[in-house]
Short mmCIF file of C-alpha atoms in Angstrom, two decimals:
data_model
loop_
_atom_site.label_atom_id
_atom_site.label_comp_id
_atom_site.label_asym_id
_atom_site.label_seq_id
_atom_site.Cartn_x
_atom_site.Cartn_y
_atom_site.Cartn_z
CA MET F 1 -0.42 0.10 -0.03
CA ILE F 2 1.00 3.48 -0.70
CA SER F 3 2.25 5.56 2.22
CA ILE F 4 1.83 9.17 3.35
CA ALA F 5 5.21 9.72 2.47
CA ASN F 6 5.30 8.45 -0.66
CA LEU F 7 2.39 10.60 -1.29
CA LEU F 8 4.28 14.12 -0.67
CA GLU F 9 7.34 13.59 -2.98
CA ASP F 10 6.73 15.98 -5.50
CA ASN F 11 8.37 14.42 -8.83
CA GLU F 12 6.68 14.19 -12.41
CA LYS F 13 3.12 16.23 -13.39
CA LEU F 14 0.55 14.75 -15.49
CA SER F 15 0.23 15.97 -18.90
CA GLY F 16 -3.59 15.52 -19.59
CA ASN F 17 -6.95 16.35 -17.22
CA TYR F 18 -8.70 12.97 -17.41
CA PHE F 19 -11.55 14.05 -15.03
CA ALA F 20 -12.28 17.25 -16.97
CA TRP F 21 -15.98 18.10 -16.93
CA ASP F 22 -16.32 18.67 -20.65
CA VAL F 23 -14.84 15.70 -21.83
CA TYR F 24 -15.55 13.25 -18.38
CA VAL F 25 -19.24 13.48 -17.99
CA LYS F 26 -21.43 12.64 -21.29
CA GLY F 27 -25.19 12.53 -21.39
CA ASP F 28 -28.07 11.92 -23.11
CA LEU F 29 -31.42 13.82 -22.79
CA GLU F 30 -33.53 12.00 -24.58
CA LEU F 31 -32.92 8.72 -22.25
CA GLY F 32 -31.74 10.86 -19.11
CA LEU F 33 -29.01 9.15 -18.53
CA LEU F 34 -25.50 10.47 -17.14
CA GLU F 35 -21.92 8.32 -17.99
CA ASN F 36 -18.54 9.18 -17.60
CA ARG F 37 -15.98 8.72 -20.19
CA ARG F 38 -15.42 4.89 -19.63
CA GLY F 39 -19.24 4.36 -20.21
CA ASP F 40 -19.76 3.89 -16.12
CA ARG F 41 -23.28 5.23 -15.04
CA LEU F 42 -23.40 8.36 -13.18
CA LEU F 43 -26.07 9.69 -10.85
CA ALA F 44 -27.11 13.42 -10.15
CA LEU F 45 -28.49 14.20 -7.05
CA PRO F 46 -31.07 17.10 -7.04
CA ASP F 47 -31.04 19.53 -3.60
CA THR F 48 -34.37 18.66 -2.90
CA LEU F 49 -33.55 14.92 -3.01
CA ILE F 50 -30.24 16.24 -0.41
CA GLU F 51 -32.35 17.95 1.92
CA ALA F 52 -35.26 15.15 2.10
CA ILE F 53 -32.40 12.82 2.81
CA TYR F 54 -31.11 15.13 5.71
CA SER F 55 -34.91 15.89 6.97
CA GLY F 56 -35.81 12.64 6.78
CA LEU F 57 -33.01 10.43 8.32
CA GLU F 58 -33.33 13.35 11.09
CA LYS F 59 -36.57 13.14 11.69
CA GLU F 60 -36.57 9.23 11.51
CA THR F 61 -33.43 8.29 13.50
CA GLY F 62 -32.70 11.47 15.38
CA SER F 63 -28.83 11.75 16.86
CA ALA F 64 -28.57 8.79 15.09
CA THR F 65 -28.38 10.67 12.13
CA ARG F 66 -24.94 11.71 12.06
CA LEU F 67 -23.55 8.03 12.68
CA VAL F 68 -25.60 6.85 9.65
CA LEU F 69 -24.60 9.48 7.13
CA PHE F 70 -20.89 8.74 8.22
CA ASN F 71 -21.52 5.19 7.69
CA CYS F 72 -23.07 6.12 4.51
CA GLY F 73 -19.91 7.78 3.32
CA LYS F 74 -17.35 5.10 4.73
CA TRP F 75 -19.52 2.29 2.22
CA TRP F 76 -19.73 5.11 -0.83
CA GLY F 77 -15.77 5.78 -0.02
CA LYS F 78 -14.52 2.28 -0.45
CA ASN F 79 -16.27 2.54 -4.03
CA LEU F 80 -15.02 5.38 -4.85
CA TYR F 81 -11.56 4.36 -4.05
CA VAL F 82 -11.64 1.56 -6.32
CA ARG F 83 -13.29 3.39 -9.39
CA PHE F 84 -10.99 5.97 -8.98
CA CYS F 85 -7.66 3.48 -9.00
CA GLU F 86 -9.23 1.67 -12.35
CA GLU F 87 -9.78 5.06 -13.95
CA ILE F 88 -6.48 5.87 -13.34
CA GLN F 89 -4.82 2.78 -14.40
CA ASP F 90 -6.74 2.87 -17.64
CA TYR F 91 -6.03 6.25 -18.50
CA TYR F 92 -2.34 6.93 -17.28
CA ASN F 93 -1.33 3.35 -17.48
CA LYS F 94 0.40 3.31 -13.73
CA SER F 95 -0.83 3.05 -10.34
CA ILE F 96 -2.04 5.42 -7.43
CA ALA F 97 1.29 3.76 -5.60
CA GLU F 98 3.11 5.05 -8.92
CA MET F 99 1.88 8.54 -8.88
CA ASP F 100 3.79 11.18 -7.13
CA MET F 101 2.13 13.67 -4.82
CA ILE F 102 1.28 16.73 -7.38
CA SER F 103 -0.38 14.20 -9.95
CA PHE F 104 -2.44 12.35 -7.34
CA VAL F 105 -3.69 15.94 -5.64
CA GLN F 106 -4.53 17.35 -9.35
CA CYS F 107 -6.84 13.94 -10.04
CA LEU F 108 -8.69 14.08 -7.11
CA GLN F 109 -9.23 17.51 -7.13
CA GLN F 110 -10.75 17.40 -10.18
CA PHE F 111 -12.35 14.14 -9.70
CA TRP F 112 -14.14 15.82 -6.67
CA LYS F 113 -15.13 19.01 -8.41
CA THR F 114 -16.63 17.17 -11.52
CA HIS F 115 -18.62 15.12 -9.61
CA GLY F 116 -20.03 18.07 -8.36
CA TRP F 117 -18.87 18.01 -4.49
CA GLY F 118 -17.22 21.24 -4.33
CA LEU F 119 -13.58 22.61 -4.19
CA PHE F 120 -10.95 20.25 -2.85
CA GLU F 121 -7.78 21.71 -0.98
CA PHE F 122 -4.81 19.82 1.02
CA ASP F 123 -3.31 21.61 3.33
CA GLN F 124 0.25 19.54 4.21
CA ASN F 125 1.23 22.35 7.44
CA TYR F 126 0.58 19.33 9.76
CA TYR F 127 1.92 16.04 7.98
CA GLN F 128 5.11 16.11 9.94
CA LYS F 129 2.72 16.12 13.27
CA GLY F 130 1.07 13.14 12.02
CA PHE F 131 -2.09 14.89 10.46
CA LEU F 132 -3.58 15.53 7.06
CA VAL F 133 -6.10 19.00 6.84
CA PHE F 134 -8.52 18.73 3.86
CA LYS F 135 -10.58 21.79 3.30
CA ILE F 136 -13.65 21.95 1.00
CA THR F 137 -15.36 24.78 -0.26
CA ASN F 138 -19.34 25.05 -1.74
CA SER F 139 -20.24 22.16 -0.57
CA SER F 140 -23.62 20.64 -1.99
CA PHE F 141 -24.34 18.47 1.93
CA ALA F 142 -23.09 21.30 3.94
CA LYS F 143 -25.70 23.73 2.53
CA LYS F 144 -28.67 21.81 3.17
CA THR F 145 -27.94 21.65 7.10
CA GLU F 146 -27.95 25.10 8.39
CA ASN F 147 -30.48 24.47 10.87
CA TRP F 148 -27.83 21.43 12.77
CA SER F 149 -25.97 23.17 15.63
CA GLY F 150 -22.83 21.57 14.90
CA PRO F 151 -20.81 20.64 11.10
CA ALA F 152 -22.78 18.91 9.22
CA CYS F 153 -20.79 16.96 6.63
CA PHE F 154 -20.76 13.64 7.89
CA LEU F 155 -21.02 12.02 4.80
CA GLU F 156 -17.90 13.56 3.32
CA ALA F 157 -16.34 12.75 6.48
CA GLY F 158 -17.24 9.10 6.22
CA ILE F 159 -15.69 9.24 2.50
CA LEU F 160 -12.57 11.00 3.45
CA THR F 161 -12.09 8.38 6.26
CA SER F 162 -12.41 5.24 3.65
CA TYR F 163 -10.74 6.04 0.82
CA PHE F 164 -7.48 7.32 2.60
CA SER F 165 -8.01 4.19 4.95
CA GLN F 166 -7.44 2.21 1.92
CA LEU F 167 -5.11 4.45 0.10
CA THR F 168 -2.59 4.04 2.87
CA GLY F 169 -3.05 0.66 4.16
CA ARG F 170 -4.11 2.09 7.79
CA GLU F 171 -7.06 2.42 9.96
CA LEU F 172 -7.54 5.97 10.03
CA ALA F 173 -10.10 8.67 11.24
CA CYS F 174 -11.82 11.75 9.69
CA VAL F 175 -13.41 14.30 12.00
CA GLN F 176 -14.64 18.26 10.54
CA THR F 177 -13.78 21.29 12.64
CA THR F 178 -15.59 23.85 10.42
CA CYS F 179 -18.34 23.84 8.24
CA GLU F 180 -19.97 26.35 5.94
CA SER F 181 -23.51 25.86 6.91
CA LEU F 182 -22.26 27.66 10.42
CA GLY F 183 -20.62 30.76 8.56
CA ALA F 184 -17.06 29.24 8.15
CA ASP F 185 -15.41 30.10 4.59
CA CYS F 186 -14.64 25.95 3.95
CA ASN F 187 -15.51 22.91 5.46
CA ARG F 188 -12.11 21.72 6.98
CA PHE F 189 -11.64 17.75 8.01
CA ILE F 190 -9.12 16.78 9.98
CA LEU F 191 -7.26 12.89 9.28
CA GLY F 192 -5.01 10.96 11.26
CA LEU F 193 -5.26 7.94 13.61
CA PRO F 194 -8.02 7.01 15.54
CA ASP F 195 -6.83 7.54 19.43
CA ARG F 196 -4.92 10.77 18.25
CA LEU F 197 -8.08 12.38 16.93
CA GLU F 198 -10.55 11.27 19.63
CA PRO F 199 -10.63 14.58 21.76
CA VAL F 200 -11.62 16.71 18.68
CA GLU F 201 -14.82 16.13 18.44
CA GLY F 202 -15.31 16.99 21.78
CA TRP F 203 -13.29 20.77 21.28
CA VAL F 204 -15.64 20.97 18.75
CA THR F 205 -18.87 20.93 20.87
CA GLU F 206 -16.59 23.31 23.22
CA GLY F 207 -16.36 25.55 20.50
CA LEU F 208 -12.57 25.92 19.95
CA ASP F 209 -11.73 27.40 16.32
CA HIS F 210 -9.66 25.13 13.76
CA GLU F 211 -6.29 26.62 14.76
CA THR F 212 -6.60 26.11 18.36
CA ILE F 213 -7.41 22.45 17.60
CA MET F 214 -4.23 21.61 15.24
CA HIS F 215 -2.33 23.35 18.14
CA ARG F 216 -3.24 21.44 20.83
CA LEU F 217 -3.25 18.43 18.53
CA SER F 218 0.46 19.45 17.33
CA GLU F 219 1.61 19.42 20.94
CA THR F 220 -0.09 15.40 21.63
CA LYS F 221 2.38 12.88 21.05
CA ASN F 222 2.80 10.70 17.93
#
């Protein structure tokens, strides 16, 4: 399995953009079908459906909504990782493990954007401390949960958890610290080992800001 250390090696750059919207997404208006450039079926989720999923879960499961969405995200992330790897291998004739950091980030950012999940950024400032921070802007999911009291992107947290656990071959955890639904400029997620991230949710509940949380995590022992 690829290691985080290998991910951060900057070498060659990709010459093409496989996930560019204008070539990746293909549709047939008469049949109502969306496909990617490999012919795999894509699903469009209208805003009303996303709103209904969140409100319906909250009504039926109450406080368990977070766990339900997170577990759905983990399942989604597992399948996303498999498909992402297959598409990279088919198009670039190399596995993710053979890619340099710049190439990998560019592909994942464009993949995220093309699928309508927002703008995806890496923050590697805390890598030496054992953490990666992801920033997602214009999330379709955060904007549908404005009445919730805390960060609401549980689905995305689950996706990131599962995706990077498979990518690195280690069991990782992901916790959200800021959310657009609460007025933040972006949604921030911290990825790391589960035992080291264990206190983060409590700090978020206490109202600590992202910078304070990262400072506390940086002071913990590896």
